[in-house]
Amino acid sequence: MLRRVHHRTALFLAVLLLSTASLAAPFPDVLEASPAQATPGLQVVFTNTTHRFLTVAPSGTAYALKLGDSTSRLYASTDGARTWTLKGRTPLGGSFHVISALADGTLLADIERAGAHYLARSSDGGASWSEVLALGNYRLLTSRNIAELDGTVYLLEYQAFTSQNAPLRLHASGDQGRTWKVRQVFEGHRHGHGLAVDPARHALWAFFGDNIQQSAILRSTSKGSNWKRVLSGQQALVVTAAVLDDGSLLYAQDINWLPGRPHIAQLSPDGTYVELNPLSGAAYSTYRLRAGGFVAGVAREPLGDAYAPSEESAHVWASLDGVDWVALLHYPRLNPNENVRADVYEELPSGLLVLQLQNARGFGPGGMGYQLVRFLRP
């Protein structure tokens, strides 16, 4: 079986797999879709220009920062991210950057104070916090830098203090984030973009960037102690990915520079790689809905030659099956010298998606805010 299939041959491969009954499709979640696909829709049902959304706990309680207020003050919503009340503060006056909610409701936050980053923990819904891990110059990129698998919580570091290779640590906790130990140190990369888990196969995926030499997708079935490099180079540039039922990854690529162009791609654990759909720019998020369907948040960065000359917007792409994608929502950038982003990392218990916006024209300070979006299935 071919290990890498580029976009010029991806369509041929899909047709061949669909028409040859004797061949077992390597990507049954995606490539067995009907050739005549209906088109999904995305309906914005609520817009907020006063808060920066952070995360939602399994209980449905959502957390955010209030734009213009101190970033040490955390707000919570119990009505589906419609109204917000002050919930708690960071310890020692630090600033909230990223929050991840564990399955039991424990909150883990990247906070910054005095120029250093710390992991803080709350077991009472964000009312009180304690610092549990000193990260120094390292931090989290998104909530997907933290993942749970088989009773262990993992944290993959991200850094922005050098463009050169930097050692990146994988921290592990067996007590819901109270204490941590370094499980692995990765060399030869610049960024620890994020993690994804495959509970059915007890597998942990890790994503690294940021240039062609530093980028890689790794997979571990030994609780993060040993790793297999599944894909390297520009094709492996990914921030977040969805794990499909067959154990493969579906992801929108984080590619800004030629020779490659960004695509929706699929990668199996054995390294089989297929490009499924071209995208308008580098992506920061790929999300699989609980009820079925996918969305991808595609940014417009100020630099990069993989964009069309007229491109000035972030886009939200959607798909029913992971193969056929359409750009449905568009957000022009406010400042041409900053990234404009529109990303989905969270889904409310109601099924509404939380679209987090940055540097988007018509939103709050810095183009920040969020929208609640309904995924429409024909």
mmCIF file of C-alpha atoms in Angstrom:
data_model
loop_
_atom_site.group_PDB
_atom_site.id
_atom_site.type_symbol
_atom_site.label_atom_id
_atom_site.label_comp_id
_atom_site.label_asym_id
_atom_site.label_seq_id
_atom_site.Cartn_x
_atom_site.Cartn_y
_atom_site.Cartn_z
ATOM 1 C CA MET A 1 0.000 0.000 0.000
ATOM 2 C CA LEU A 2 1.275 3.467 -0.835
ATOM 3 C CA ARG A 3 2.453 5.397 2.191
ATOM 4 C CA ARG A 4 1.877 8.860 0.703
ATOM 5 C CA VAL A 5 -0.713 9.800 -1.856
ATOM 6 C CA HIS A 6 -0.698 13.386 -3.067
ATOM 7 C CA HIS A 7 -3.794 15.385 -3.990
ATOM 8 C CA ARG A 8 -3.435 14.687 -7.729
ATOM 9 C CA THR A 9 -4.014 10.992 -7.089
ATOM 10 C CA ALA A 10 -6.348 11.207 -4.101
ATOM 11 C CA LEU A 11 -9.511 11.353 -6.233
ATOM 12 C CA PHE A 12 -8.415 8.336 -8.255
ATOM 13 C CA LEU A 13 -7.709 6.406 -5.072
ATOM 14 C CA ALA A 14 -11.128 7.253 -3.617
ATOM 15 C CA VAL A 15 -12.922 6.109 -6.788
ATOM 16 C CA LEU A 16 -10.875 2.930 -6.927
ATOM 17 C CA LEU A 17 -11.643 2.067 -3.330
ATOM 18 C CA LEU A 18 -15.340 2.711 -3.790
ATOM 19 C CA SER A 19 -15.656 0.668 -6.972
ATOM 20 C CA THR A 20 -13.526 -2.377 -6.152
ATOM 21 C CA ALA A 21 -15.365 -4.626 -3.723
ATOM 22 C CA SER A 22 -12.383 -6.919 -3.263
ATOM 23 C CA LEU A 23 -10.244 -4.137 -1.733
ATOM 24 C CA ALA A 24 -10.657 -3.164 1.912
ATOM 25 C CA ALA A 25 -10.850 0.619 2.239
ATOM 26 C CA PRO A 26 -8.075 1.894 4.546
ATOM 27 C CA PHE A 27 -10.256 4.836 5.600
ATOM 28 C CA PRO A 28 -13.790 3.426 5.975
ATOM 29 C CA ASP A 29 -15.012 6.435 7.957
ATOM 30 C CA VAL A 30 -14.398 8.741 5.031
ATOM 31 C CA LEU A 31 -13.886 7.020 1.712
ATOM 32 C CA GLU A 32 -17.024 4.865 1.730
ATOM 33 C CA ALA A 33 -19.193 7.966 1.458
ATOM 34 C CA SER A 34 -21.715 8.287 -1.336
ATOM 35 C CA PRO A 35 -20.319 10.059 -4.427
ATOM 36 C CA ALA A 36 -23.296 12.454 -4.408
ATOM 37 C CA GLN A 37 -22.860 14.345 -1.151
ATOM 38 C CA ALA A 38 -25.400 16.745 0.281
ATOM 39 C CA THR A 39 -24.030 20.027 1.608
ATOM 40 C CA PRO A 40 -23.989 20.887 5.319
ATOM 41 C CA GLY A 41 -24.771 24.323 6.671
ATOM 42 C CA LEU A 42 -23.565 26.471 9.564
ATOM 43 C CA GLN A 43 -26.068 28.774 11.245
ATOM 44 C CA VAL A 44 -24.870 31.472 13.641
ATOM 45 C CA VAL A 45 -27.399 31.670 16.480
ATOM 46 C CA PHE A 46 -25.582 33.945 18.955
ATOM 47 C CA THR A 47 -22.714 36.456 18.815
ATOM 48 C CA ASN A 48 -20.674 37.781 21.735
ATOM 49 C CA THR A 49 -18.203 40.642 21.303
ATOM 50 C CA THR A 50 -17.417 41.203 24.990
ATOM 51 C CA HIS A 51 -15.742 37.936 26.052
ATOM 52 C CA ARG A 52 -12.929 35.608 24.977
ATOM 53 C CA PHE A 53 -14.160 32.043 25.270
ATOM 54 C CA LEU A 54 -11.850 29.559 26.996
ATOM 55 C CA THR A 55 -13.500 26.173 27.537
ATOM 56 C CA VAL A 56 -16.616 24.274 28.540
ATOM 57 C CA ALA A 57 -16.730 21.616 31.264
ATOM 58 C CA PRO A 58 -18.624 18.321 30.879
ATOM 59 C CA SER A 59 -21.321 19.762 33.158
ATOM 60 C CA GLY A 60 -22.016 22.429 30.535
ATOM 61 C CA THR A 61 -20.503 25.287 32.522
ATOM 62 C CA ALA A 62 -18.525 27.521 30.163
ATOM 63 C CA TYR A 63 -15.564 29.739 31.024
ATOM 64 C CA ALA A 64 -14.322 32.974 29.493
ATOM 65 C CA LEU A 65 -12.398 36.196 30.040
ATOM 66 C CA LYS A 66 -14.163 39.537 29.831
ATOM 67 C CA LEU A 67 -12.552 41.805 27.238
ATOM 68 C CA GLY A 68 -11.297 44.993 28.826
ATOM 69 C CA ASP A 69 -11.266 43.424 32.292
ATOM 70 C CA SER A 70 -8.284 41.978 34.139
ATOM 71 C CA THR A 71 -7.115 38.668 32.645
ATOM 72 C CA SER A 72 -6.788 37.351 36.199
ATOM 73 C CA ARG A 73 -10.607 37.314 36.530
ATOM 74 C CA LEU A 74 -12.438 34.239 35.242
ATOM 75 C CA TYR A 75 -16.110 34.341 34.250
ATOM 76 C CA ALA A 76 -18.523 31.407 34.066
ATOM 77 C CA SER A 77 -21.810 30.755 32.288
ATOM 78 C CA THR A 78 -24.395 28.125 33.133
ATOM 79 C CA ASP A 79 -26.923 29.076 30.443
ATOM 80 C CA GLY A 80 -25.137 27.886 27.336
ATOM 81 C CA ALA A 81 -22.561 30.700 27.063
ATOM 82 C CA ARG A 82 -25.196 33.448 26.849
ATOM 83 C CA THR A 83 -24.593 35.368 30.106
ATOM 84 C CA TRP A 84 -21.525 35.544 32.335
ATOM 85 C CA THR A 85 -20.758 36.090 36.026
ATOM 86 C CA LEU A 86 -17.448 36.414 37.841
ATOM 87 C CA LYS A 87 -16.323 33.007 39.111
ATOM 88 C CA GLY A 88 -12.760 33.250 40.407
ATOM 89 C CA ARG A 89 -9.255 34.636 40.072
ATOM 90 C CA THR A 90 -5.830 33.266 39.330
ATOM 91 C CA PRO A 91 -3.552 32.642 42.280
ATOM 92 C CA LEU A 92 -0.944 35.331 42.904
ATOM 93 C CA GLY A 93 -2.416 37.661 40.274
ATOM 94 C CA GLY A 94 -1.420 35.810 37.115
ATOM 95 C CA SER A 95 -3.186 35.975 33.744
ATOM 96 C CA PHE A 96 -5.288 33.185 32.250
ATOM 97 C CA HIS A 97 -4.189 32.138 28.764
ATOM 98 C CA VAL A 98 -5.619 28.671 28.045
ATOM 99 C CA ILE A 99 -7.943 26.406 30.061
ATOM 100 C CA SER A 100 -8.659 22.727 29.507
ATOM 101 C CA ALA A 101 -11.460 20.828 31.249
ATOM 102 C CA LEU A 102 -10.954 17.188 32.238
ATOM 103 C CA ALA A 103 -13.681 14.557 32.085
ATOM 104 C CA ASP A 104 -14.402 14.861 35.817
ATOM 105 C CA GLY A 105 -14.718 18.650 35.626
ATOM 106 C CA THR A 106 -11.227 19.470 36.903
ATOM 107 C CA LEU A 107 -9.898 22.625 35.233
ATOM 108 C CA LEU A 108 -6.249 23.023 34.214
ATOM 109 C CA ALA A 109 -5.070 26.475 33.158
ATOM 110 C CA ASP A 110 -1.948 27.964 31.632
ATOM 111 C CA ILE A 111 -1.393 31.144 33.593
ATOM 112 C CA GLU A 112 1.384 33.709 33.314
ATOM 113 C CA ARG A 113 2.861 35.893 36.017
ATOM 114 C CA ALA A 114 6.157 37.749 36.272
ATOM 115 C CA GLY A 115 7.048 36.604 32.753
ATOM 116 C CA ALA A 116 6.803 32.877 33.517
ATOM 117 C CA HIS A 117 4.093 30.307 32.859
ATOM 118 C CA TYR A 118 2.533 27.922 35.369
ATOM 119 C CA LEU A 119 -0.100 25.228 35.223
ATOM 120 C CA ALA A 120 -2.867 25.961 37.716
ATOM 121 C CA ARG A 121 -5.573 23.564 38.847
ATOM 122 C CA SER A 122 -9.136 24.033 40.090
ATOM 123 C CA SER A 123 -11.341 21.283 41.492
ATOM 124 C CA ASP A 124 -14.265 23.543 42.446
ATOM 125 C CA GLY A 125 -15.403 24.807 39.066
ATOM 126 C CA GLY A 126 -12.953 27.693 38.794
ATOM 127 C CA ALA A 127 -13.690 29.361 42.134
ATOM 128 C CA SER A 128 -10.212 28.725 43.532
ATOM 129 C CA TRP A 129 -6.882 27.766 41.959
ATOM 130 C CA SER A 130 -3.516 26.357 42.970
ATOM 131 C CA GLU A 131 -0.318 26.257 40.935
ATOM 132 C CA VAL A 132 0.777 22.648 40.355
ATOM 133 C CA LEU A 133 3.508 22.807 37.690
ATOM 134 C CA ALA A 134 6.096 25.436 36.754
ATOM 135 C CA LEU A 135 6.454 25.651 32.963
ATOM 136 C CA GLY A 136 8.934 28.541 32.803
ATOM 137 C CA ASN A 137 9.205 29.885 29.244
ATOM 138 C CA TYR A 138 6.979 27.091 27.928
ATOM 139 C CA ARG A 139 3.204 27.323 27.675
ATOM 140 C CA LEU A 140 0.116 25.888 25.977
ATOM 141 C CA LEU A 141 -1.026 26.768 22.453
ATOM 142 C CA THR A 142 -4.630 25.541 22.788
ATOM 143 C CA SER A 143 -6.671 23.416 25.160
ATOM 144 C CA ARG A 144 -5.584 20.439 23.028
ATOM 145 C CA ASN A 145 -2.088 20.576 24.519
ATOM 146 C CA ILE A 146 -3.734 18.602 27.330
ATOM 147 C CA ALA A 147 -5.326 15.180 26.813
ATOM 148 C CA GLU A 148 -6.616 12.264 28.909
ATOM 149 C CA LEU A 149 -6.062 8.593 28.124
ATOM 150 C CA ASP A 150 -6.560 5.495 30.274
ATOM 151 C CA GLY A 151 -6.529 7.392 33.563
ATOM 152 C CA THR A 152 -3.489 9.555 32.776
ATOM 153 C CA VAL A 153 -3.497 13.268 31.949
ATOM 154 C CA TYR A 154 -0.834 14.438 29.479
ATOM 155 C CA LEU A 155 0.533 17.912 28.762
ATOM 156 C CA LEU A 156 2.681 18.699 25.712
ATOM 157 C CA GLU A 157 4.661 21.932 25.876
ATOM 158 C CA TYR A 158 4.602 24.752 23.322
ATOM 159 C CA GLN A 159 7.212 27.491 23.122
ATOM 160 C CA ALA A 160 7.609 30.816 21.362
ATOM 161 C CA PHE A 161 10.965 32.037 22.690
ATOM 162 C CA THR A 162 13.043 30.671 19.777
ATOM 163 C CA SER A 163 12.545 29.699 16.143
ATOM 164 C CA GLN A 164 15.232 27.035 16.524
ATOM 165 C CA ASN A 165 14.769 23.501 17.796
ATOM 166 C CA ALA A 166 13.953 23.332 21.498
ATOM 167 C CA PRO A 167 13.472 20.383 23.872
ATOM 168 C CA LEU A 168 9.744 19.837 24.401
ATOM 169 C CA ARG A 169 8.538 17.883 27.408
ATOM 170 C CA LEU A 170 5.568 15.586 27.708
ATOM 171 C CA HIS A 171 4.333 15.776 31.297
ATOM 172 C CA ALA A 172 2.089 13.076 32.762
ATOM 173 C CA SER A 173 -0.196 13.021 35.795
ATOM 174 C CA GLY A 174 -1.916 10.017 37.341
ATOM 175 C CA ASP A 175 -3.926 12.020 39.895
ATOM 176 C CA GLN A 176 -5.983 14.405 37.750
ATOM 177 C CA GLY A 177 -3.334 17.062 37.513
ATOM 178 C CA ARG A 178 -2.307 17.368 41.158
ATOM 179 C CA THR A 179 1.256 16.146 40.546
ATOM 180 C CA TRP A 180 3.291 15.746 37.358
ATOM 181 C CA LYS A 181 6.322 13.864 36.052
ATOM 182 C CA VAL A 182 8.158 14.216 32.755
ATOM 183 C CA ARG A 183 7.292 11.171 30.643
ATOM 184 C CA GLN A 184 9.273 12.080 27.499
ATOM 185 C CA VAL A 185 11.511 14.837 26.112
ATOM 186 C CA PHE A 186 11.224 15.409 22.360
ATOM 187 C CA GLU A 187 14.139 16.841 20.386
ATOM 188 C CA GLY A 188 14.339 18.262 16.886
ATOM 189 C CA HIS A 189 11.126 20.296 16.966
ATOM 190 C CA ARG A 190 10.144 23.895 17.611
ATOM 191 C CA HIS A 191 6.489 23.672 18.693
ATOM 192 C CA GLY A 192 4.449 21.091 20.542
ATOM 193 C CA HIS A 193 1.202 21.860 18.757
ATOM 194 C CA GLY A 194 -1.097 19.413 20.531
ATOM 195 C CA LEU A 195 -2.287 15.921 21.402
ATOM 196 C CA ALA A 196 -5.094 13.605 20.308
ATOM 197 C CA VAL A 197 -6.243 10.333 21.856
ATOM 198 C CA ASP A 198 -7.603 7.078 20.466
ATOM 199 C CA PRO A 199 -9.132 5.312 23.490
ATOM 200 C CA ALA A 200 -10.166 2.226 21.503
ATOM 201 C CA ARG A 201 -6.525 1.487 20.655
ATOM 202 C CA HIS A 202 -4.976 3.067 23.770
ATOM 203 C CA ALA A 203 -3.007 5.343 21.445
ATOM 204 C CA LEU A 204 -1.734 8.860 21.995
ATOM 205 C CA TRP A 205 -0.910 11.134 19.035
ATOM 206 C CA ALA A 206 1.421 14.158 19.260
ATOM 207 C CA PHE A 207 1.848 16.963 16.708
ATOM 208 C CA PHE A 208 5.009 19.023 16.219
ATOM 209 C CA GLY A 209 6.079 21.997 14.095
ATOM 210 C CA ASP A 210 6.904 24.397 12.760
ATOM 211 C CA ASN A 211 8.962 24.249 9.572
ATOM 212 C CA ILE A 212 9.474 21.329 7.183
ATOM 213 C CA GLN A 213 12.407 19.939 9.176
ATOM 214 C CA GLN A 214 10.773 20.355 12.580
ATOM 215 C CA SER A 215 7.308 19.032 11.757
ATOM 216 C CA ALA A 216 6.178 15.531 12.632
ATOM 217 C CA ILE A 217 3.209 13.440 13.725
ATOM 218 C CA LEU A 218 4.102 10.816 16.323
ATOM 219 C CA ARG A 219 2.061 8.001 17.864
ATOM 220 C CA SER A 220 2.483 6.048 21.101
ATOM 221 C CA THR A 221 0.753 2.924 22.370
ATOM 222 C CA SER A 222 2.939 2.738 25.500
ATOM 223 C CA LYS A 223 1.486 5.579 27.579
ATOM 224 C CA GLY A 224 3.857 8.079 26.012
ATOM 225 C CA SER A 225 7.072 6.253 26.884
ATOM 226 C CA ASN A 226 7.916 5.146 23.329
ATOM 227 C CA TRP A 227 6.941 6.825 20.074
ATOM 228 C CA LYS A 228 6.670 5.968 16.396
ATOM 229 C CA ARG A 229 7.162 8.696 13.809
ATOM 230 C CA VAL A 230 4.178 8.268 11.462
ATOM 231 C CA LEU A 231 4.735 11.269 9.172
ATOM 232 C CA SER A 232 7.321 14.045 8.810
ATOM 233 C CA GLY A 233 7.745 17.224 6.825
ATOM 234 C CA GLN A 234 5.270 19.755 5.531
ATOM 235 C CA GLN A 235 2.462 17.201 5.186
ATOM 236 C CA ALA A 236 2.664 16.681 8.969
ATOM 237 C CA LEU A 237 1.964 20.328 9.848
ATOM 238 C CA VAL A 238 -1.135 20.136 12.037
ATOM 239 C CA VAL A 239 -2.378 21.902 15.178
ATOM 240 C CA THR A 240 -5.386 19.732 16.082
ATOM 241 C CA ALA A 241 -6.860 16.596 14.524
ATOM 242 C CA ALA A 242 -9.934 14.385 14.767
ATOM 243 C CA VAL A 243 -9.455 10.688 15.468
ATOM 244 C CA LEU A 244 -11.760 8.552 13.328
ATOM 245 C CA ASP A 245 -13.352 5.257 14.262
ATOM 246 C CA ASP A 246 -10.768 3.270 12.308
ATOM 247 C CA GLY A 247 -7.913 4.903 14.231
ATOM 248 C CA SER A 248 -6.799 7.281 11.481
ATOM 249 C CA LEU A 249 -6.422 11.044 11.788
ATOM 250 C CA LEU A 250 -8.397 13.629 9.855
ATOM 251 C CA TYR A 251 -6.822 17.066 9.956
ATOM 252 C CA ALA A 252 -6.631 20.447 8.267
ATOM 253 C CA GLN A 253 -3.015 21.338 7.578
ATOM 254 C CA ASP A 254 -1.183 24.330 9.042
ATOM 255 C CA ILE A 255 0.667 25.252 5.834
ATOM 256 C CA ASN A 256 1.499 28.860 4.960
ATOM 257 C CA TRP A 257 4.420 28.484 2.578
ATOM 258 C CA LEU A 258 4.997 26.764 -0.731
ATOM 259 C CA PRO A 259 5.906 24.249 -2.115
ATOM 260 C CA GLY A 260 2.980 22.593 -0.371
ATOM 261 C CA ARG A 261 -0.541 23.982 -0.182
ATOM 262 C CA PRO A 262 -2.897 23.320 2.746
ATOM 263 C CA HIS A 263 -5.393 20.476 2.475
ATOM 264 C CA ILE A 264 -7.721 18.374 4.525
ATOM 265 C CA ALA A 265 -5.646 15.230 4.952
ATOM 266 C CA GLN A 266 -6.086 11.761 6.382
ATOM 267 C CA LEU A 267 -3.343 9.686 7.976
ATOM 268 C CA SER A 268 -3.526 6.073 9.110
ATOM 269 C CA PRO A 269 -1.363 4.629 11.912
ATOM 270 C CA ASP A 270 0.707 2.762 9.289
ATOM 271 C CA GLY A 271 1.602 6.034 7.559
ATOM 272 C CA THR A 272 -0.821 5.912 4.624
ATOM 273 C CA TYR A 273 -1.456 9.546 3.720
ATOM 274 C CA VAL A 274 -4.203 10.994 1.503
ATOM 275 C CA GLU A 275 -5.008 14.617 0.642
ATOM 276 C CA LEU A 276 -8.783 15.015 0.392
ATOM 277 C CA ASN A 277 -9.656 18.666 -0.171
ATOM 278 C CA PRO A 278 -7.657 21.873 -0.795
ATOM 279 C CA LEU A 279 -8.078 24.723 1.700
ATOM 280 C CA SER A 280 -7.778 28.494 1.520
ATOM 281 C CA GLY A 281 -5.016 28.762 4.117
ATOM 282 C CA ALA A 282 -3.337 27.407 7.219
ATOM 283 C CA ALA A 283 -5.679 25.771 9.724
ATOM 284 C CA TYR A 284 -5.569 25.915 13.521
ATOM 285 C CA SER A 285 -8.477 23.601 14.331
ATOM 286 C CA THR A 286 -10.195 20.435 13.144
ATOM 287 C CA TYR A 287 -13.232 19.284 15.122
ATOM 288 C CA ARG A 288 -15.467 16.214 14.905
ATOM 289 C CA LEU A 289 -19.012 16.754 16.145
ATOM 290 C CA ARG A 290 -20.520 14.280 18.569
ATOM 291 C CA ALA A 291 -23.577 13.809 16.320
ATOM 292 C CA GLY A 292 -21.501 13.505 13.145
ATOM 293 C CA GLY A 293 -19.859 15.941 10.787
ATOM 294 C CA PHE A 294 -16.659 17.959 10.841
ATOM 295 C CA VAL A 295 -15.559 21.597 10.884
ATOM 296 C CA ALA A 296 -12.157 23.173 10.301
ATOM 297 C CA GLY A 297 -11.007 26.683 11.174
ATOM 298 C CA VAL A 298 -8.767 28.161 8.490
ATOM 299 C CA ALA A 299 -6.770 31.293 9.309
ATOM 300 C CA ARG A 300 -5.188 34.068 7.294
ATOM 301 C CA GLU A 301 -1.730 34.822 8.609
ATOM 302 C CA PRO A 302 -0.002 38.074 7.596
ATOM 303 C CA LEU A 303 2.904 36.169 5.992
ATOM 304 C CA GLY A 304 2.946 33.204 3.647
ATOM 305 C CA ASP A 305 2.798 32.562 -0.107
ATOM 306 C CA ALA A 306 0.273 29.720 -0.062
ATOM 307 C CA TYR A 307 -2.644 32.193 0.019
ATOM 308 C CA ALA A 308 -4.491 33.683 -2.937
ATOM 309 C CA PRO A 309 -3.427 37.336 -3.420
ATOM 310 C CA SER A 310 -6.930 38.575 -2.607
ATOM 311 C CA GLU A 311 -7.348 36.456 0.532
ATOM 312 C CA GLU A 312 -7.886 38.509 3.697
ATOM 313 C CA SER A 313 -10.281 36.372 5.741
ATOM 314 C CA ALA A 314 -10.487 33.434 8.082
ATOM 315 C CA HIS A 315 -12.938 30.737 6.997
ATOM 316 C CA VAL A 316 -14.875 27.950 8.650
ATOM 317 C CA TRP A 317 -15.088 24.857 6.463
ATOM 318 C CA ALA A 318 -17.609 22.070 7.071
ATOM 319 C CA SER A 319 -18.147 18.502 5.920
ATOM 320 C CA LEU A 320 -20.720 15.785 6.499
ATOM 321 C CA ASP A 321 -18.358 12.897 5.771
ATOM 322 C CA GLY A 322 -14.802 14.242 5.930
ATOM 323 C CA VAL A 323 -14.288 14.009 2.145
ATOM 324 C CA ASP A 324 -16.382 16.796 0.632
ATOM 325 C CA TRP A 325 -15.793 20.179 2.249
ATOM 326 C CA VAL A 326 -17.262 23.640 1.741
ATOM 327 C CA ALA A 327 -16.288 27.046 3.166
ATOM 328 C CA LEU A 328 -19.409 28.454 4.826
ATOM 329 C CA LEU A 329 -18.410 31.277 7.199
ATOM 330 C CA HIS A 330 -15.982 34.093 6.404
ATOM 331 C CA TYR A 331 -14.376 36.660 8.718
ATOM 332 C CA PRO A 332 -12.299 39.530 7.228
ATOM 333 C CA ARG A 333 -9.259 40.488 9.259
ATOM 334 C CA LEU A 334 -9.211 43.623 11.351
ATOM 335 C CA ASN A 335 -5.436 44.189 11.346
ATOM 336 C CA PRO A 336 -3.533 42.957 8.262
ATOM 337 C CA ASN A 337 -0.403 42.501 10.387
ATOM 338 C CA GLU A 338 -2.013 39.949 12.702
ATOM 339 C CA ASN A 339 -3.499 36.463 12.309
ATOM 340 C CA VAL A 340 -7.240 36.368 11.774
ATOM 341 C CA ARG A 341 -8.593 33.121 13.200
ATOM 342 C CA ALA A 342 -11.961 31.379 13.483
ATOM 343 C CA ASP A 343 -11.611 28.117 15.414
ATOM 344 C CA VAL A 344 -13.835 25.461 16.937
ATOM 345 C CA TYR A 345 -12.375 23.556 19.881
ATOM 346 C CA GLU A 346 -15.510 23.164 21.978
ATOM 347 C CA GLU A 347 -19.105 21.939 21.681
ATOM 348 C CA LEU A 348 -21.853 22.742 24.187
ATOM 349 C CA PRO A 349 -24.100 19.949 25.550
ATOM 350 C CA SER A 350 -26.835 21.352 23.292
ATOM 351 C CA GLY A 351 -24.730 20.496 20.237
ATOM 352 C CA LEU A 352 -23.971 24.123 19.415
ATOM 353 C CA LEU A 353 -20.377 24.748 18.360
ATOM 354 C CA VAL A 354 -18.348 27.524 19.956
ATOM 355 C CA LEU A 355 -16.522 29.483 17.257
ATOM 356 C CA GLN A 356 -13.667 31.464 18.797
ATOM 357 C CA LEU A 357 -12.610 34.569 16.864
ATOM 358 C CA GLN A 358 -9.419 36.595 16.867
ATOM 359 C CA ASN A 359 -8.558 39.738 14.882
ATOM 360 C CA ALA A 360 -11.931 39.534 13.123
ATOM 361 C CA ARG A 361 -13.538 42.719 11.813
ATOM 362 C CA GLY A 362 -16.732 43.728 13.627
ATOM 363 C CA PHE A 363 -15.956 42.031 16.941
ATOM 364 C CA GLY A 364 -14.598 43.285 20.255
ATOM 365 C CA PRO A 365 -11.206 44.736 21.207
ATOM 366 C CA GLY A 366 -8.511 43.070 19.112
ATOM 367 C CA GLY A 367 -11.219 41.516 16.959
ATOM 368 C CA MET A 368 -11.977 39.058 19.774
ATOM 369 C CA GLY A 369 -15.257 37.352 20.567
ATOM 370 C CA TYR A 370 -17.149 34.159 19.874
ATOM 371 C CA GLN A 371 -20.232 32.844 18.141
ATOM 372 C CA LEU A 372 -22.494 29.895 18.840
ATOM 373 C CA VAL A 373 -23.027 27.959 15.629
ATOM 374 C CA ARG A 374 -25.496 25.224 14.684
ATOM 375 C CA PHE A 375 -24.298 22.524 12.300
ATOM 376 C CA LEU A 376 -27.084 21.877 9.784
ATOM 377 C CA ARG A 377 -27.474 18.417 8.325
ATOM 378 C CA PRO A 378 -29.722 17.872 5.245
#
